[in-house]
mmCIF file of N, CA, C and O in Angstrom:
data_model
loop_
_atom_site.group_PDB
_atom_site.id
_atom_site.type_symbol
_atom_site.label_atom_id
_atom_site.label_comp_id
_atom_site.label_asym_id
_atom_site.label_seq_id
_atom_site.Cartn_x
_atom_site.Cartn_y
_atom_site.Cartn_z
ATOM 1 N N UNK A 121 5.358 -33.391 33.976
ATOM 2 C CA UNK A 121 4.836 -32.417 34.904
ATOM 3 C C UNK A 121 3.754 -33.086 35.738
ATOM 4 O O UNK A 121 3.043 -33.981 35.281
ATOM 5 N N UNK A 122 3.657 -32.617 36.985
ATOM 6 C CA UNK A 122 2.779 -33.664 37.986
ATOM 7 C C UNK A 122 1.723 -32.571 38.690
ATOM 8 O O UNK A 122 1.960 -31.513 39.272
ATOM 9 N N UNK A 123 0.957 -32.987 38.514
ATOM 10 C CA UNK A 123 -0.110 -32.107 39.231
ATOM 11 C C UNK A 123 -0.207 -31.804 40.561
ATOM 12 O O UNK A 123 -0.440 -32.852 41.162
ATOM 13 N N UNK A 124 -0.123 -30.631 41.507
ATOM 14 C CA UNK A 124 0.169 -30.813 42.917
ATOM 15 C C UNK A 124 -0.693 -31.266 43.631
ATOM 16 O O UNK A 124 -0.415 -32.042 44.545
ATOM 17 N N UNK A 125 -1.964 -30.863 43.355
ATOM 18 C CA UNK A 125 -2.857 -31.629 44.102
ATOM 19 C C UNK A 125 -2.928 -33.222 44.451
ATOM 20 O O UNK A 125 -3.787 -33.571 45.261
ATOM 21 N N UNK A 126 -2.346 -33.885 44.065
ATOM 22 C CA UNK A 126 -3.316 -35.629 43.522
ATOM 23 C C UNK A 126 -1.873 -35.871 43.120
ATOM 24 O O UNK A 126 -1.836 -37.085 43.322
ATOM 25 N N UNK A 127 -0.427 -35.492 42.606
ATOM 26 C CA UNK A 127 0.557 -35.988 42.446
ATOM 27 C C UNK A 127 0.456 -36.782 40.710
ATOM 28 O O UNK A 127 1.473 -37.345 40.305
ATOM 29 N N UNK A 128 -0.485 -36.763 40.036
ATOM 30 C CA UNK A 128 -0.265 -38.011 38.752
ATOM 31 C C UNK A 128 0.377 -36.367 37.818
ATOM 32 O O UNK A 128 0.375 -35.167 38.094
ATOM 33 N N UNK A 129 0.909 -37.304 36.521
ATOM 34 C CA UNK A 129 1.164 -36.865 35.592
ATOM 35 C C UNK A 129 -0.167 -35.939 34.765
ATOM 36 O O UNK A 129 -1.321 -36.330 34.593
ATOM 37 N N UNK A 130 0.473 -34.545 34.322
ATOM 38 C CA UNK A 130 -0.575 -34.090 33.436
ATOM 39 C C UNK A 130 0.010 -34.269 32.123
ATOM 40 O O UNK A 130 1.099 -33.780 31.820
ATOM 41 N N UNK A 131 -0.710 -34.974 31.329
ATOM 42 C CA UNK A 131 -0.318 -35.019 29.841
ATOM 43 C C UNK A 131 -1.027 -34.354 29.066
ATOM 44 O O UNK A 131 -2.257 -34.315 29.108
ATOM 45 N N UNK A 132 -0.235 -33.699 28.194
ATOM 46 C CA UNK A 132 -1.356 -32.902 27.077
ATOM 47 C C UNK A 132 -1.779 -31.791 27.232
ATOM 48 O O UNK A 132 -2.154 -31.163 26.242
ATOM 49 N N UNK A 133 -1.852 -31.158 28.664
ATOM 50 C CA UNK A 133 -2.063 -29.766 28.928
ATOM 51 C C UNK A 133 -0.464 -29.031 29.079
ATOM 52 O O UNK A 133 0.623 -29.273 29.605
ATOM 53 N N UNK A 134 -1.143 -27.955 28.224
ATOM 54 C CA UNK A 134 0.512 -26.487 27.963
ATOM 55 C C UNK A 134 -0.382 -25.868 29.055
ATOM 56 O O UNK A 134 -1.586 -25.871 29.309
ATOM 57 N N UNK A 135 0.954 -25.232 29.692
ATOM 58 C CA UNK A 135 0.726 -24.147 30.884
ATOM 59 C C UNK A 135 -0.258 -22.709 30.249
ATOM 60 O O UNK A 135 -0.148 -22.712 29.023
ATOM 61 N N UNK A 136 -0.881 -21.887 30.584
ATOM 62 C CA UNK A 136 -1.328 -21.149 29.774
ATOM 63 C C UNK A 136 -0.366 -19.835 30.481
ATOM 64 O O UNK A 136 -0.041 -19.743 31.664
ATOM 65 N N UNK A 137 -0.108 -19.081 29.596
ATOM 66 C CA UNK A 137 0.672 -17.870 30.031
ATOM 67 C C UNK A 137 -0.286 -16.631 30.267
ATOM 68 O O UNK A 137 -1.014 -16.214 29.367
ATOM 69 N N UNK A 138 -0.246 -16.092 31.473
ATOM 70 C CA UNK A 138 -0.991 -15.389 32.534
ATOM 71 C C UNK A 138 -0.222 -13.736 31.899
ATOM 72 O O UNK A 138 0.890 -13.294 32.190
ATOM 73 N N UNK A 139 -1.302 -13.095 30.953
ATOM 74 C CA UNK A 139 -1.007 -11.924 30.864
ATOM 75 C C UNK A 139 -0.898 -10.744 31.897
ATOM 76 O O UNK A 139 -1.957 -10.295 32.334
ATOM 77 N N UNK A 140 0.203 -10.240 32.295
ATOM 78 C CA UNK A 140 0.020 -9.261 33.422
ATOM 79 C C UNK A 140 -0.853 -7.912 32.728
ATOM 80 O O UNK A 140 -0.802 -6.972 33.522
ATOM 81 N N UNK A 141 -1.617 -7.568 31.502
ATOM 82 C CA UNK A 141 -2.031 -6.795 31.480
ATOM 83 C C UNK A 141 -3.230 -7.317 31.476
ATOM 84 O O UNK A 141 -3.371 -8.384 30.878
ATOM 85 N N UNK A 142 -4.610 -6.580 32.266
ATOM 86 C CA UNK A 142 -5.897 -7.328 32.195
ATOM 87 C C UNK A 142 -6.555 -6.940 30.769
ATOM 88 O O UNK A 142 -7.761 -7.158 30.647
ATOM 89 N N UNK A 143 -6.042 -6.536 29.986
ATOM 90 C CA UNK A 143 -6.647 -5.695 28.894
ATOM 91 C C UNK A 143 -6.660 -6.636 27.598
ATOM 92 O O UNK A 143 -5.779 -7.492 27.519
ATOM 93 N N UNK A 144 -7.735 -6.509 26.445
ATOM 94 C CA UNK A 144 -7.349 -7.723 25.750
ATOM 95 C C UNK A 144 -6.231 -7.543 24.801
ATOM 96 O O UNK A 144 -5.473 -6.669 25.220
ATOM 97 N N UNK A 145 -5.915 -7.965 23.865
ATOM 98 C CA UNK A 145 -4.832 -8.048 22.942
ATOM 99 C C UNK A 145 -5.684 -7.449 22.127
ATOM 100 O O UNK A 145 -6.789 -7.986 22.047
ATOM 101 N N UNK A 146 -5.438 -6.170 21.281
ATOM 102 C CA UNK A 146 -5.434 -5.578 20.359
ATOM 103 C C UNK A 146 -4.096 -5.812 18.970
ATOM 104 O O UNK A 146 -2.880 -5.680 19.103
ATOM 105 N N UNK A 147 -4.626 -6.068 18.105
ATOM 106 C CA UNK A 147 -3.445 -6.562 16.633
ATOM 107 C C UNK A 147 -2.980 -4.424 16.674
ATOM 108 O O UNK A 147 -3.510 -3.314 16.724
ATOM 109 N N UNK A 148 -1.814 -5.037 16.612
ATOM 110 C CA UNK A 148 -1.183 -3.329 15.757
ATOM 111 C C UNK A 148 -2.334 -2.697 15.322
ATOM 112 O O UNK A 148 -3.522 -3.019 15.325
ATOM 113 N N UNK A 149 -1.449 -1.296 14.781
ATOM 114 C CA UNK A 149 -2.590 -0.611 13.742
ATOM 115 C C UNK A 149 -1.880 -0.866 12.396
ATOM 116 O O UNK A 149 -0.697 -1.190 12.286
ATOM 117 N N UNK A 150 -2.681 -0.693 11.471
ATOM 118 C CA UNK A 150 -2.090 -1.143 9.650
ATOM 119 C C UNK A 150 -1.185 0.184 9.099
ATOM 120 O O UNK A 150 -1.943 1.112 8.815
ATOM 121 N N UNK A 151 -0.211 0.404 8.947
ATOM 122 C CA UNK A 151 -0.072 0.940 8.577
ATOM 123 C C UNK A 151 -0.497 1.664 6.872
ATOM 124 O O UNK A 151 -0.296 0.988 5.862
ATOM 125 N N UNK A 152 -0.988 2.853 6.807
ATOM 126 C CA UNK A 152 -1.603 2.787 5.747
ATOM 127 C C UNK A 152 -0.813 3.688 4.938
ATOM 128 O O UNK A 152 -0.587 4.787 5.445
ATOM 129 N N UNK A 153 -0.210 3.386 3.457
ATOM 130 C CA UNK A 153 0.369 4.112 2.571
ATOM 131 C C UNK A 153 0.140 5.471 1.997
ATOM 132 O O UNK A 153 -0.847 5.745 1.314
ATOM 133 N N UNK A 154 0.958 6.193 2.257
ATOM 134 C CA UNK A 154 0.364 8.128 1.718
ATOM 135 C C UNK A 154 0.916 7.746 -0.219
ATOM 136 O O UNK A 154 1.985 7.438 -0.746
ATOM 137 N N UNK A 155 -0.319 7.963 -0.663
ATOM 138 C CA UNK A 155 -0.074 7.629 -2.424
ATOM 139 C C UNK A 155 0.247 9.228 -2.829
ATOM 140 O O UNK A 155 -0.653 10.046 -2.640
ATOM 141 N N UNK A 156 1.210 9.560 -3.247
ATOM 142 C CA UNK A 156 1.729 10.646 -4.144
ATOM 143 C C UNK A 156 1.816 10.182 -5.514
ATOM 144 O O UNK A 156 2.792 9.524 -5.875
ATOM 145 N N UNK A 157 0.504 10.588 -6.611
ATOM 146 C CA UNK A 157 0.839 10.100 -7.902
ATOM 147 C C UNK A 157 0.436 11.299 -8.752
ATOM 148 O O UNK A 157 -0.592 11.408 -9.421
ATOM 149 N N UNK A 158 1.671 12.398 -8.575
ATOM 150 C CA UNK A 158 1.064 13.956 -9.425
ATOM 151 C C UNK A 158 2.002 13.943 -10.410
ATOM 152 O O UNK A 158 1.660 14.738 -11.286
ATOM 153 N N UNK A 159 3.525 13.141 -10.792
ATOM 154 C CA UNK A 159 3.600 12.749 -11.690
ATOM 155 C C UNK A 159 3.850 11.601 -12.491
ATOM 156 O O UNK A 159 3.596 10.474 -12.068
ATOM 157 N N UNK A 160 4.374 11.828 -13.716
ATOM 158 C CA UNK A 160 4.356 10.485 -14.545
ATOM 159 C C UNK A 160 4.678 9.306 -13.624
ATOM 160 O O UNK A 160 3.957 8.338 -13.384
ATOM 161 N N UNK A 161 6.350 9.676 -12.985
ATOM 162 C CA UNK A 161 7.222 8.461 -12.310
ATOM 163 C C UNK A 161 6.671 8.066 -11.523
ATOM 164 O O UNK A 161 6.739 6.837 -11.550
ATOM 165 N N UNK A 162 5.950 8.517 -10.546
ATOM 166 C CA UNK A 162 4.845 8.430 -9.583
ATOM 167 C C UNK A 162 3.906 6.860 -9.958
ATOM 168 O O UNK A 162 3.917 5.805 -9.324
ATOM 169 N N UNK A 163 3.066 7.261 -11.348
ATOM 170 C CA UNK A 163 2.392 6.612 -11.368
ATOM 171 C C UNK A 163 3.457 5.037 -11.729
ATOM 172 O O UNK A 163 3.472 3.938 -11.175
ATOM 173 N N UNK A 164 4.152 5.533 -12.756
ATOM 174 C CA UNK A 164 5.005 4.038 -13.222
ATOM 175 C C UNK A 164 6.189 3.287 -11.653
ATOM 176 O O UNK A 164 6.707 2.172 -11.714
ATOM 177 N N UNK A 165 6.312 4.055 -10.684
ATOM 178 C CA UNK A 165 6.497 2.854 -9.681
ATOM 179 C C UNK A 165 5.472 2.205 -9.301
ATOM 180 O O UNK A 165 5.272 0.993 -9.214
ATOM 181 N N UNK A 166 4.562 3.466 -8.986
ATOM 182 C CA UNK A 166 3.223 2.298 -7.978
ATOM 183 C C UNK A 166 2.304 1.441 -9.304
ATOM 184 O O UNK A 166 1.290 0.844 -8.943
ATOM 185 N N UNK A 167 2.583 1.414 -10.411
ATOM 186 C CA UNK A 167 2.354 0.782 -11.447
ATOM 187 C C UNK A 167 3.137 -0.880 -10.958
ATOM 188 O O UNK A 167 2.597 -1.966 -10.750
ATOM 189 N N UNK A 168 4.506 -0.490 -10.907
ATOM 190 C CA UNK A 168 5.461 -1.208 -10.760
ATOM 191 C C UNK A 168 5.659 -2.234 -9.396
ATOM 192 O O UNK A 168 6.047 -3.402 -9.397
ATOM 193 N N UNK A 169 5.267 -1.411 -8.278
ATOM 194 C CA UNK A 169 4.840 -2.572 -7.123
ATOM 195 C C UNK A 169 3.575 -3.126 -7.041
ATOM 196 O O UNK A 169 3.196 -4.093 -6.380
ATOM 197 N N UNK A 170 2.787 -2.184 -8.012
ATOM 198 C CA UNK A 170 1.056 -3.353 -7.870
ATOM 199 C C UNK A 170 1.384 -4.715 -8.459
ATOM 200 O O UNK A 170 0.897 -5.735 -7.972
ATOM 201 N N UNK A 171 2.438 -4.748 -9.796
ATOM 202 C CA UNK A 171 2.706 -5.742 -10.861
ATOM 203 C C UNK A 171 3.396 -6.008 -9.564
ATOM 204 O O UNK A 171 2.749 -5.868 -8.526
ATOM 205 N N UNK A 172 4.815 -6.429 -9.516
ATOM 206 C CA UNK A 172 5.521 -6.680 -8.136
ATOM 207 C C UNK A 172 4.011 -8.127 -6.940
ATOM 208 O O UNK A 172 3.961 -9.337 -6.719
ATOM 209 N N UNK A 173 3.057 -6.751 -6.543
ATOM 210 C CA UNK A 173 2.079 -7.701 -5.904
ATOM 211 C C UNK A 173 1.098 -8.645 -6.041
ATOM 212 O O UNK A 173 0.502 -9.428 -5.301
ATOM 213 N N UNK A 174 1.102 -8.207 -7.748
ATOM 214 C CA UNK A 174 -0.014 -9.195 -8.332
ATOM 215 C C UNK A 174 1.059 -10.815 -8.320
ATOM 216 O O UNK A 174 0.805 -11.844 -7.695
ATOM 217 N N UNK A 175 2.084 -10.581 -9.099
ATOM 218 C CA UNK A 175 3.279 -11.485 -8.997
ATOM 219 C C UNK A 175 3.874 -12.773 -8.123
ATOM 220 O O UNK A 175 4.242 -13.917 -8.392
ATOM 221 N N UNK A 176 3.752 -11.882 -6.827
ATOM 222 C CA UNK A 176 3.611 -12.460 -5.344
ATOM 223 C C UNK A 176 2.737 -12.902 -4.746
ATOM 224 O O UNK A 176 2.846 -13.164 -3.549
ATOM 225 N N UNK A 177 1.383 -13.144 -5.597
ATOM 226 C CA UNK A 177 0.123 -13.124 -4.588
ATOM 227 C C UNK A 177 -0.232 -12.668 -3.315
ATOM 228 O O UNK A 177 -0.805 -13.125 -2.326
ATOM 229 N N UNK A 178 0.268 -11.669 -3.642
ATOM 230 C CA UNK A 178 -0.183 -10.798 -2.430
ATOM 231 C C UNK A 178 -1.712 -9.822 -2.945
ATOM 232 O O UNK A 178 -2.123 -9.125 -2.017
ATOM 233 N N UNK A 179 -2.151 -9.763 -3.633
ATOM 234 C CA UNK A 179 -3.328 -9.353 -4.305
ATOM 235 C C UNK A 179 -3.936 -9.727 -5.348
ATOM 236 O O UNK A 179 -3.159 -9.663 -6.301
ATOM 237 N N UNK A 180 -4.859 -10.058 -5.621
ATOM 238 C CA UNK A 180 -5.921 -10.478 -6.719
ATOM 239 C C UNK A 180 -5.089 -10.289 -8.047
ATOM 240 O O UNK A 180 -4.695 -9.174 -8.390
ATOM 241 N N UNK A 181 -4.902 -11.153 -8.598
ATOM 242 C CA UNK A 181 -4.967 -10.484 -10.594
ATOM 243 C C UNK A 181 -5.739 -9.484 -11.007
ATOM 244 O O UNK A 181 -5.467 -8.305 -11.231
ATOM 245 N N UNK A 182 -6.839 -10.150 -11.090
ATOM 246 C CA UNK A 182 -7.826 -9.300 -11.709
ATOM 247 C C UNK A 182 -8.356 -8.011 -11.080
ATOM 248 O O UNK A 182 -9.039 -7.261 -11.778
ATOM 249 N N UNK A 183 -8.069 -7.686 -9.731
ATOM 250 C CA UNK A 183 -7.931 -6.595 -8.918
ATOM 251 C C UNK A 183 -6.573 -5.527 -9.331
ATOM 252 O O UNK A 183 -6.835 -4.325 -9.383
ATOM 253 N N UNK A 184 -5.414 -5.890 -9.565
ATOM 254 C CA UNK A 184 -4.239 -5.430 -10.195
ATOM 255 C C UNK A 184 -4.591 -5.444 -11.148
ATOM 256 O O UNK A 184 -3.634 -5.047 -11.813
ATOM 257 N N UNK A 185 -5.703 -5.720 -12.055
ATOM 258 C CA UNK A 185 -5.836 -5.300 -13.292
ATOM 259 C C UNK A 185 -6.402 -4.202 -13.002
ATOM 260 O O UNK A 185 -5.752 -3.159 -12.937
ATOM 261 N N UNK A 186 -7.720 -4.254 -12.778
ATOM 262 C CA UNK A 186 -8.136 -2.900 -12.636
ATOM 263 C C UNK A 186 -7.767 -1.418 -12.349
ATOM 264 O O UNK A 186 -8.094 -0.292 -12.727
ATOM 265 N N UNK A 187 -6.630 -2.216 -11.192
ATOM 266 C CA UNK A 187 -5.813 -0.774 -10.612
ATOM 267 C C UNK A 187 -4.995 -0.542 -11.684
ATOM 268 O O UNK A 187 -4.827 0.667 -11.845
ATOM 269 N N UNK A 188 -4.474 -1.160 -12.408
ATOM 270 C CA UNK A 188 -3.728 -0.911 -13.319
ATOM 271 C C UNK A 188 -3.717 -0.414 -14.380
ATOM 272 O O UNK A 188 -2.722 -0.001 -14.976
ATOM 273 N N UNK A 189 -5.749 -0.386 -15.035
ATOM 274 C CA UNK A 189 -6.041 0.460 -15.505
ATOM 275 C C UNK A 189 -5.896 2.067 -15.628
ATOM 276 O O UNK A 189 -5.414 2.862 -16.434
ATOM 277 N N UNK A 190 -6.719 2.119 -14.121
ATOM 278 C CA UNK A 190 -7.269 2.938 -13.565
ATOM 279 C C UNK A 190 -5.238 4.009 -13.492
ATOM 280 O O UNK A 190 -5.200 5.218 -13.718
ATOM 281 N N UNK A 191 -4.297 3.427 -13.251
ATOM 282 C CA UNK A 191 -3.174 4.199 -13.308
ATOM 283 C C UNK A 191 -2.693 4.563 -14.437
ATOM 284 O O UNK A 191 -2.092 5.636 -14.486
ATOM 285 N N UNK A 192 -2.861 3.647 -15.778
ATOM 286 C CA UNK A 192 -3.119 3.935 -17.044
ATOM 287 C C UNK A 192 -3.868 5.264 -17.285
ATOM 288 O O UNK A 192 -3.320 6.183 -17.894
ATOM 289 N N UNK A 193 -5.289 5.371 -16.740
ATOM 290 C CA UNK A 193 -5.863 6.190 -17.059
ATOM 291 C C UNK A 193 -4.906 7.641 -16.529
ATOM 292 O O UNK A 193 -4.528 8.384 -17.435
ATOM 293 N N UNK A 194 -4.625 7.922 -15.427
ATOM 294 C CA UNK A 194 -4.374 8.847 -14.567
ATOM 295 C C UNK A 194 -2.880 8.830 -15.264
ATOM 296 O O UNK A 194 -2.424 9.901 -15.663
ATOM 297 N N UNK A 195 -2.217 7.772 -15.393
ATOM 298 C CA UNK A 195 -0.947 8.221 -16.844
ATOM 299 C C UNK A 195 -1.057 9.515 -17.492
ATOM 300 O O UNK A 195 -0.526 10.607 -17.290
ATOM 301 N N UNK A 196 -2.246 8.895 -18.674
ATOM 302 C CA UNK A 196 -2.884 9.935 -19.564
ATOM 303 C C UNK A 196 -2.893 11.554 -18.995
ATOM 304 O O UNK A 196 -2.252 12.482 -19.488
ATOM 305 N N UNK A 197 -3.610 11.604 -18.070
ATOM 306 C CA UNK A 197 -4.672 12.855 -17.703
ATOM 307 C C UNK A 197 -3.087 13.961 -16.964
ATOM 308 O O UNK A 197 -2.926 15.177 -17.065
ATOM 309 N N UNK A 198 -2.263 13.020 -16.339
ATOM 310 C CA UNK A 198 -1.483 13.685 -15.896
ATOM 311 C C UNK A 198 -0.374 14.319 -17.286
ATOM 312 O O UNK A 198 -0.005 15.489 -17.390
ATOM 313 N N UNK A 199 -0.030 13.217 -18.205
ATOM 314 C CA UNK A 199 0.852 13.814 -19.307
ATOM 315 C C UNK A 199 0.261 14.939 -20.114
ATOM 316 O O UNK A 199 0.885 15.833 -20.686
ATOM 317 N N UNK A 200 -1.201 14.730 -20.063
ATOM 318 C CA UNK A 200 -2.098 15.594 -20.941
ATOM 319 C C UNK A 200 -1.901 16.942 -20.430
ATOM 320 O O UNK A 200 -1.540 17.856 -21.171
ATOM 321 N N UNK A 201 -2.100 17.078 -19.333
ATOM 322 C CA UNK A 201 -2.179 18.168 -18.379
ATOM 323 C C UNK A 201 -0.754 19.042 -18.488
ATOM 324 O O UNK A 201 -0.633 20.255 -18.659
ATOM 325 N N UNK A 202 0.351 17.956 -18.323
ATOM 326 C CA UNK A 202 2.010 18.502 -18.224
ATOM 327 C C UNK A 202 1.777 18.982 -19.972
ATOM 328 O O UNK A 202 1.664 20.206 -20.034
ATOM 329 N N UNK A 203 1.717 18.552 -20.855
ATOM 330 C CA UNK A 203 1.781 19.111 -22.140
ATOM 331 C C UNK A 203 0.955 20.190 -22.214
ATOM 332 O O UNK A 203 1.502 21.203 -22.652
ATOM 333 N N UNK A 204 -0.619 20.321 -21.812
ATOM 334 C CA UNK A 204 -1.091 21.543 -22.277
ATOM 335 C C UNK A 204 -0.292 23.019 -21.454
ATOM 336 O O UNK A 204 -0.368 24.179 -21.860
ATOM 337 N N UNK A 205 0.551 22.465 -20.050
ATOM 338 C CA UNK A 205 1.319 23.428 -19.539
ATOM 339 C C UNK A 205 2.381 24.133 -20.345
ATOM 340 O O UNK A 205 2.555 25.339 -20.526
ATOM 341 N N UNK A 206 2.941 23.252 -20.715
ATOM 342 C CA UNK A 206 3.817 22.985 -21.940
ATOM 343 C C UNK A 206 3.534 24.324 -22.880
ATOM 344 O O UNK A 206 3.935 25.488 -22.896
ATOM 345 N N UNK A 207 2.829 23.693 -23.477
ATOM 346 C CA UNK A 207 2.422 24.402 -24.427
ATOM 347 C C UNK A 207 1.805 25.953 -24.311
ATOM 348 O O UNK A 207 1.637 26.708 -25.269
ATOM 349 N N UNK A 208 1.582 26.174 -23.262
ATOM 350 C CA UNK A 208 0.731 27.627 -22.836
ATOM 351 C C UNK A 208 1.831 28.028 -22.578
ATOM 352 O O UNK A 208 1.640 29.243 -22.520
ATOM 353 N N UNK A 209 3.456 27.768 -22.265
ATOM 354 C CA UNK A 209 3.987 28.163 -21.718
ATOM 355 C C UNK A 209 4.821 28.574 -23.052
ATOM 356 O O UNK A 209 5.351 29.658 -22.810
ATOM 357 N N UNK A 210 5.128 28.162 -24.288
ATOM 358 C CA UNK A 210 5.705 28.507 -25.110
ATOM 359 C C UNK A 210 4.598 29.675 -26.204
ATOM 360 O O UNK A 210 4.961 30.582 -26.953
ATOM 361 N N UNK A 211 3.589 29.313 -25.977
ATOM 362 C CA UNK A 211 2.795 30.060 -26.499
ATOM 363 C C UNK A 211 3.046 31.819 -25.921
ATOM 364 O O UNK A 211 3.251 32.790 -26.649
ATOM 365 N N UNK A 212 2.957 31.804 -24.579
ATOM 366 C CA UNK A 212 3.470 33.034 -23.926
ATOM 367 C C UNK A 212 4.551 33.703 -24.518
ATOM 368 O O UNK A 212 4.532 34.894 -24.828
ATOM 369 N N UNK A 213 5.752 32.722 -24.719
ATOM 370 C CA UNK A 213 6.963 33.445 -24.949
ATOM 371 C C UNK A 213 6.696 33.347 -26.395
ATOM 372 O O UNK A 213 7.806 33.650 -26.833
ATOM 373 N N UNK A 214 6.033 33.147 -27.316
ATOM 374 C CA UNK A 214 6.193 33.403 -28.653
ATOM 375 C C UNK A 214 5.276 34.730 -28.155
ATOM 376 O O UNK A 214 5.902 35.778 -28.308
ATOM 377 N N UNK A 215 4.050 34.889 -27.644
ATOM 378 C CA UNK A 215 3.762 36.075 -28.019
ATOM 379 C C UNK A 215 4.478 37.447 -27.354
ATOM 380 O O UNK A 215 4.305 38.579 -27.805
ATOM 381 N N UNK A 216 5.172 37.173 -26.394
ATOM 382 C CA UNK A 216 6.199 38.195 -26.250
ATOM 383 C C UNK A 216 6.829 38.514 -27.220
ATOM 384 O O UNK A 216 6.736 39.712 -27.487
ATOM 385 N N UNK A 217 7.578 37.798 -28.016
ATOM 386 C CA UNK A 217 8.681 37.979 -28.607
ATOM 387 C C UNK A 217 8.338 38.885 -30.137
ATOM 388 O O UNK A 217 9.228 39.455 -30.768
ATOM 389 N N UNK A 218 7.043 38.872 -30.505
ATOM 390 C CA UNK A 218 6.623 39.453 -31.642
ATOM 391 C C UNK A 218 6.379 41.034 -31.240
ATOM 392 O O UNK A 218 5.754 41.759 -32.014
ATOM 393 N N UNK A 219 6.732 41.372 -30.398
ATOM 394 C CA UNK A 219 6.180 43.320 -29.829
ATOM 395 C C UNK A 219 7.304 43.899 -31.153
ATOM 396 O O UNK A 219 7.444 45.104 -31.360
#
């Protein structure tokens, strides 16, 4: 490529590409994940792609640990919860059934 002015060779310079918008470059927006974890299965996929991401290095270990706790925990609280339903709910129909 030859420079028009002066005619020599330009070496080493790339053309720069002339944005027709004057505006700067903005990156996307992130898309951000809607977490539904009200039940068990809930929690054991997104259990299942944190492991999945810890795997891939796509996130910390020891960060996927924590979360992984923390879904452990919410395991619990949610089965706890489905059983005491459970249970109030048979409790009802036993005390019907004694009139």
């Amino acid at each position: 490529m030859q420079n028009r002015q002066n005619g020599k060779p330009q070496i080493g310079k790339k053309k720069r590409k002339v944005s027709e918008n004057k505006q700067p470059q903005t990156p996307p927006p992130v898309k951000v994940r809607k977490f539904v974890l009200t039940k068990v299965g809930h929690v054991r996929a997104e259990l299942g792609r944190l492991y999945a991401e810890a795997r891939n290095g796509q996130i910390n270990v020891a960060d996927a640990s924590r979360l992984g706790n923390l879904l452990a925990i919410l395991h619990r609280v949610i089965a706890d919860s489905d059983l005491e339903q459970r249970i109030a709910e048979i409790e009802k129909q036993l005390e019907g059934g004694r009139s």
